[in-house]
CSV table of N, CA and C in Angstrom, one decimal:
chain,number,residue,atom,x,y,z
Y,1,UNK,N,-7.5,-48.8,22.6
Y,1,UNK,CA,-8.5,-48.8,21.7
Y,1,UNK,C,-10.0,-49.4,21.4
Y,2,UNK,N,-11.4,-48.9,22.0
Y,2,UNK,CA,-12.0,-49.6,22.2
Y,2,UNK,C,-12.7,-48.9,20.8
Y,3,UNK,N,-13.4,-50.6,20.0
Y,3,UNK,CA,-13.3,-50.7,18.6
Y,3,UNK,C,-15.0,-50.5,18.2
Y,4,UNK,N,-16.0,-49.8,18.2
Y,4,UNK,CA,-17.5,-50.6,17.9
Y,4,UNK,C,-17.6,-51.1,17.1
Y,5,UNK,N,-18.8,-51.4,17.0
Y,5,UNK,CA,-19.5,-53.1,16.0
Y,5,UNK,C,-19.7,-51.9,14.4
Y,6,UNK,N,-19.7,-51.1,14.0
Y,6,UNK,CA,-20.0,-50.4,12.9
Y,6,UNK,C,-18.3,-50.7,12.2
Y,7,UNK,N,-17.6,-50.0,13.7
Y,7,UNK,CA,-15.7,-49.9,13.2
Y,7,UNK,C,-15.4,-51.0,12.6
Y,8,UNK,N,-15.3,-52.2,13.6
Y,8,UNK,CA,-14.8,-53.5,12.9
Y,8,UNK,C,-15.7,-54.0,11.8
Y,9,UNK,N,-16.6,-53.4,11.4
Y,9,UNK,CA,-17.5,-54.5,10.0
Y,9,UNK,C,-16.2,-53.4,8.9
Y,10,UNK,N,-16.2,-52.1,9.1
Y,10,UNK,CA,-15.1,-51.6,7.9
Y,10,UNK,C,-13.6,-52.5,8.1
Y,11,UNK,N,-13.4,-52.3,9.7
Y,11,UNK,CA,-12.3,-53.3,9.4
Y,11,UNK,C,-12.1,-54.0,8.7
Y,12,UNK,N,-13.0,-55.4,8.4
Y,12,UNK,CA,-13.1,-56.6,8.5
Y,12,UNK,C,-13.3,-56.6,6.7
Y,13,UNK,N,-13.5,-55.4,5.9
Y,13,UNK,CA,-14.0,-55.4,4.8
Y,13,UNK,C,-13.5,-56.0,4.0
Y,14,UNK,N,-13.5,-56.0,2.8
Y,14,UNK,CA,-12.8,-56.4,1.4
Y,14,UNK,C,-12.5,-54.5,0.9
Y,15,UNK,N,-12.7,-53.4,1.3
Y,15,UNK,CA,-12.3,-52.7,1.0
Y,15,UNK,C,-11.1,-51.5,1.7
Y,16,UNK,N,-11.7,-52.0,3.1
Y,16,UNK,CA,-10.3,-51.9,4.0
Y,16,UNK,C,-9.1,-52.5,3.8
Y,17,UNK,N,-9.2,-54.0,3.9
Y,17,UNK,CA,-8.0,-54.6,3.6
Y,17,UNK,C,-7.0,-54.3,1.8
Y,18,UNK,N,-8.1,-53.3,0.9
Y,18,UNK,CA,-7.2,-52.8,-0.4
Y,18,UNK,C,-6.6,-51.9,0.4
Y,19,UNK,N,-7.5,-50.5,1.2
Y,19,UNK,CA,-7.1,-49.5,1.8
Y,19,UNK,C,-5.8,-49.6,2.7
Y,20,UNK,N,-5.8,-50.9,3.2
Y,20,UNK,CA,-5.0,-51.1,4.0
Y,20,UNK,C,-2.6,-51.4,3.2
Y,21,UNK,N,-3.3,-52.3,2.2
Y,21,UNK,CA,-2.4,-52.3,2.1
Y,21,UNK,C,-1.9,-51.4,0.8
Y,22,UNK,N,-2.8,-50.3,0.4
Y,22,UNK,CA,-2.1,-49.2,-0.6
Y,22,UNK,C,-1.5,-48.4,0.5
Y,23,UNK,N,-2.0,-48.1,1.7
Y,23,UNK,CA,-1.7,-47.3,2.8
Y,23,UNK,C,-0.5,-47.9,3.2
Y,24,UNK,N,0.6,-49.5,3.5
Y,24,UNK,CA,1.4,-50.3,3.8
Y,24,UNK,C,2.5,-49.9,2.0
Y,25,UNK,N,1.9,-49.5,1.4
Y,25,UNK,CA,3.0,-49.6,-0.3
Y,25,UNK,C,3.5,-48.5,-0.2
Y,26,UNK,N,2.2,-46.9,0.4
Y,26,UNK,CA,2.4,-45.4,0.4
Y,26,UNK,C,3.8,-45.3,1.8
Y,27,UNK,N,3.3,-46.1,2.8
Y,27,UNK,CA,4.6,-46.1,3.8
Y,27,UNK,C,6.0,-46.3,3.0
Y,28,UNK,N,6.0,-47.5,2.5
Y,28,UNK,CA,7.3,-48.2,1.8
Y,28,UNK,C,8.1,-47.3,1.1
Y,29,UNK,N,7.2,-46.7,-0.1
Y,29,UNK,CA,7.3,-45.6,-0.8
Y,29,UNK,C,8.6,-44.6,-0.1
Y,30,UNK,N,10.0,-44.0,-0.7
Y,30,UNK,CA,10.2,-42.9,-0.1
Y,30,UNK,C,9.7,-41.2,-0.5
Y,31,UNK,N,8.8,-41.5,-1.8
Y,31,UNK,CA,8.2,-40.2,-2.3
Y,31,UNK,C,7.1,-39.5,-1.5
Y,32,UNK,N,6.8,-40.4,-0.7
Y,32,UNK,CA,5.9,-39.6,0.6
Y,32,UNK,C,6.1,-39.7,2.1
Y,33,UNK,N,5.6,-38.8,2.5
Y,33,UNK,CA,6.4,-38.8,4.1
Y,33,UNK,C,5.2,-39.1,4.9
Y,34,UNK,N,5.5,-40.4,5.6
Y,34,UNK,CA,4.6,-41.2,6.6
Y,34,UNK,C,5.0,-42.1,8.0
Y,35,UNK,N,5.9,-40.4,8.4
Y,35,UNK,CA,6.6,-40.7,9.9
Y,35,UNK,C,5.1,-41.3,10.9
Y,36,UNK,N,5.4,-42.0,11.6
Y,36,UNK,CA,4.9,-42.0,13.2
Y,36,UNK,C,4.5,-40.5,13.5
Y,37,UNK,N,3.4,-40.7,14.3
Y,37,UNK,CA,2.7,-39.4,14.8
Y,37,UNK,C,2.5,-39.7,16.4
Y,38,UNK,N,2.6,-38.8,17.2
Y,38,UNK,CA,2.3,-38.9,18.7
Y,38,UNK,C,1.0,-39.0,19.0
Y,39,UNK,N,0.9,-39.9,19.6
Y,39,UNK,CA,-1.1,-40.2,19.6
Y,39,UNK,C,-1.1,-39.8,21.6
Y,40,UNK,N,-1.8,-38.4,22.1
Y,40,UNK,CA,-1.9,-38.4,23.4
Y,40,UNK,C,-2.8,-39.5,24.2
Y,41,UNK,N,-3.6,-40.8,23.7
Y,41,UNK,CA,-4.1,-41.6,24.0
Y,41,UNK,C,-2.6,-43.0,23.9
Y,42,UNK,N,-1.6,-43.1,23.8
Y,42,UNK,CA,-0.6,-44.0,23.3
Y,42,UNK,C,0.0,-43.7,24.4
Y,43,UNK,N,1.1,-45.0,24.5
Y,43,UNK,CA,2.5,-44.7,25.1
Y,43,UNK,C,3.7,-44.6,24.1
Y,44,UNK,N,3.1,-45.0,22.9
Y,44,UNK,CA,4.2,-45.7,21.6
Y,44,UNK,C,3.4,-44.2,20.7
Y,45,UNK,N,4.1,-44.1,19.4
Y,45,UNK,CA,3.4,-43.7,18.6
Y,45,UNK,C,2.3,-44.5,17.3
Y,46,UNK,N,1.9,-43.3,16.4
Y,46,UNK,CA,1.0,-44.1,16.2
Y,46,UNK,C,1.4,-44.3,14.4
Y,47,UNK,N,1.4,-45.1,14.1
Y,47,UNK,CA,1.6,-45.5,12.4
Y,47,UNK,C,0.7,-45.0,11.6
Y,48,UNK,N,1.5,-44.6,10.9
Y,48,UNK,CA,1.2,-44.0,9.5
Y,48,UNK,C,-0.7,-44.8,9.4
Y,49,UNK,N,-0.5,-46.1,8.7
Y,49,UNK,CA,-1.6,-47.1,8.7
Y,49,UNK,C,-2.2,-47.2,9.8
Y,50,UNK,N,-2.3,-47.2,10.9
Y,50,UNK,CA,-3.1,-46.8,11.9
Y,50,UNK,C,-4.2,-45.9,12.3
Y,51,UNK,N,-2.9,-44.8,12.0
Y,51,UNK,CA,-3.7,-43.3,11.7
Y,51,UNK,C,-5.0,-43.1,10.8
Y,52,UNK,N,-4.7,-43.7,9.8
Y,52,UNK,CA,-5.4,-43.9,9.0
Y,52,UNK,C,-6.4,-44.2,8.5
Y,53,UNK,N,-6.7,-45.9,9.0
Y,53,UNK,CA,-7.3,-46.8,9.2
Y,53,UNK,C,-8.5,-46.3,10.3
Y,54,UNK,N,-7.9,-45.6,11.2
Y,54,UNK,CA,-8.7,-45.0,12.4
Y,54,UNK,C,-9.5,-44.4,12.0
Y,55,UNK,N,-8.9,-43.5,11.1
Y,55,UNK,CA,-9.8,-41.6,11.0
Y,55,UNK,C,-11.0,-42.7,9.9
Y,56,UNK,N,-10.5,-43.2,9.1
Y,56,UNK,CA,-11.5,-44.4,8.0
Y,56,UNK,C,-12.6,-45.1,8.5
Y,57,UNK,N,-12.4,-45.5,9.4
Y,57,UNK,CA,-12.9,-46.5,10.4
Y,57,UNK,C,-14.2,-45.4,11.2
Y,58,UNK,N,-13.7,-44.3,12.0
Y,58,UNK,CA,-14.5,-43.2,12.6
Y,58,UNK,C,-15.8,-42.8,11.4
Y,59,UNK,N,-15.5,-42.5,10.4
Y,59,UNK,CA,-16.1,-41.6,9.2
Y,59,UNK,C,-16.4,-42.8,8.1
Y,60,UNK,N,-17.6,-43.8,8.2
Y,60,UNK,CA,-18.0,-44.6,7.5
Y,60,UNK,C,-18.7,-43.8,6.3
Y,61,UNK,N,-19.2,-42.9,6.6
Y,61,UNK,CA,-19.8,-41.7,5.3
Y,61,UNK,C,-18.5,-41.5,4.0
Y,62,UNK,N,-17.3,-41.4,4.9
Y,62,UNK,CA,-16.3,-40.7,3.4
Y,62,UNK,C,-15.6,-42.0,2.9
Y,63,UNK,N,-15.3,-41.5,1.3
Y,63,UNK,CA,-15.3,-41.9,0.4
Y,63,UNK,C,-13.8,-42.5,0.9
Y,64,UNK,N,-13.5,-43.6,0.4
Y,64,UNK,CA,-12.0,-44.3,0.9
Y,64,UNK,C,-10.9,-44.0,-0.1
Y,65,UNK,N,-11.0,-43.8,-1.4
Y,65,UNK,CA,-10.9,-43.4,-3.0
Y,65,UNK,C,-10.5,-42.0,-2.7
Y,66,UNK,N,-11.6,-41.5,-2.5
Y,66,UNK,CA,-11.2,-39.8,-2.0
Y,66,UNK,C,-10.6,-39.6,-1.3
Y,67,UNK,N,-10.4,-39.9,-0.1
Y,67,UNK,CA,-9.4,-40.3,0.8
Y,67,UNK,C,-8.0,-40.0,0.8
Y,68,UNK,N,-7.6,-41.5,0.1
Y,68,UNK,CA,-6.9,-41.8,-0.1
Y,68,UNK,C,-5.4,-41.5,-1.8
Y,69,UNK,N,-6.8,-40.5,-2.6
Y,69,UNK,CA,-6.0,-39.6,-3.5
Y,69,UNK,C,-5.9,-38.3,-2.7
Y,70,UNK,N,-6.3,-37.7,-1.8
Y,70,UNK,CA,-6.2,-36.6,-1.2
Y,70,UNK,C,-5.0,-36.8,-0.5
Y,71,UNK,N,-4.7,-37.8,0.5
Y,71,UNK,CA,-4.0,-38.0,1.3
Y,71,UNK,C,-2.3,-38.4,0.2
Y,72,UNK,N,-2.9,-38.9,-0.8
Y,72,UNK,CA,-1.7,-38.9,-1.6
Y,72,UNK,C,-1.2,-37.5,-2.0
Y,73,UNK,N,-1.7,-36.9,-2.0
Y,73,UNK,CA,-1.3,-35.7,-2.5
Y,73,UNK,C,-1.0,-34.8,-1.7
Y,74,UNK,N,-1.4,-34.6,-0.6
Y,74,UNK,CA,-0.7,-33.5,1.1
Y,74,UNK,C,0.5,-34.6,1.3
Y,75,UNK,N,0.5,-35.8,1.0
Y,75,UNK,CA,2.0,-36.8,2.0
Y,75,UNK,C,3.5,-36.4,0.7
Y,76,UNK,N,3.3,-36.5,-0.8
Y,76,UNK,CA,4.2,-36.3,-0.8
Y,76,UNK,C,4.7,-35.2,-1.1
Y,77,UNK,N,6.1,-35.7,-0.6
Y,77,UNK,CA,7.0,-35.0,-0.5
Y,77,UNK,C,7.8,-34.8,-1.9
Y,78,UNK,N,8.1,-33.3,-1.8
Y,78,UNK,CA,8.9,-31.9,-2.6
Y,78,UNK,C,9.9,-32.5,-3.3
Y,79,UNK,N,10.1,-32.8,-4.8
Y,79,UNK,CA,11.2,-33.1,-4.7
Y,79,UNK,C,12.2,-31.9,-6.3
């Protein structure tokens, strides 16, 4: 996958480092559905963290805090 300069700038930022660690914590938590997904452009599955970091880097005007808040609501497993 090619990365533009603006995408790389986001991925290298302190915000991205924080978001990545929070996404990894969600993956470790059994209360969230964080299964890998199929990606047509790849041979292997795309991890939960990769998928959402790519989305955030592709949409720089998106508020990462709001995105994470909504993601937590959407992926929380109903018990």
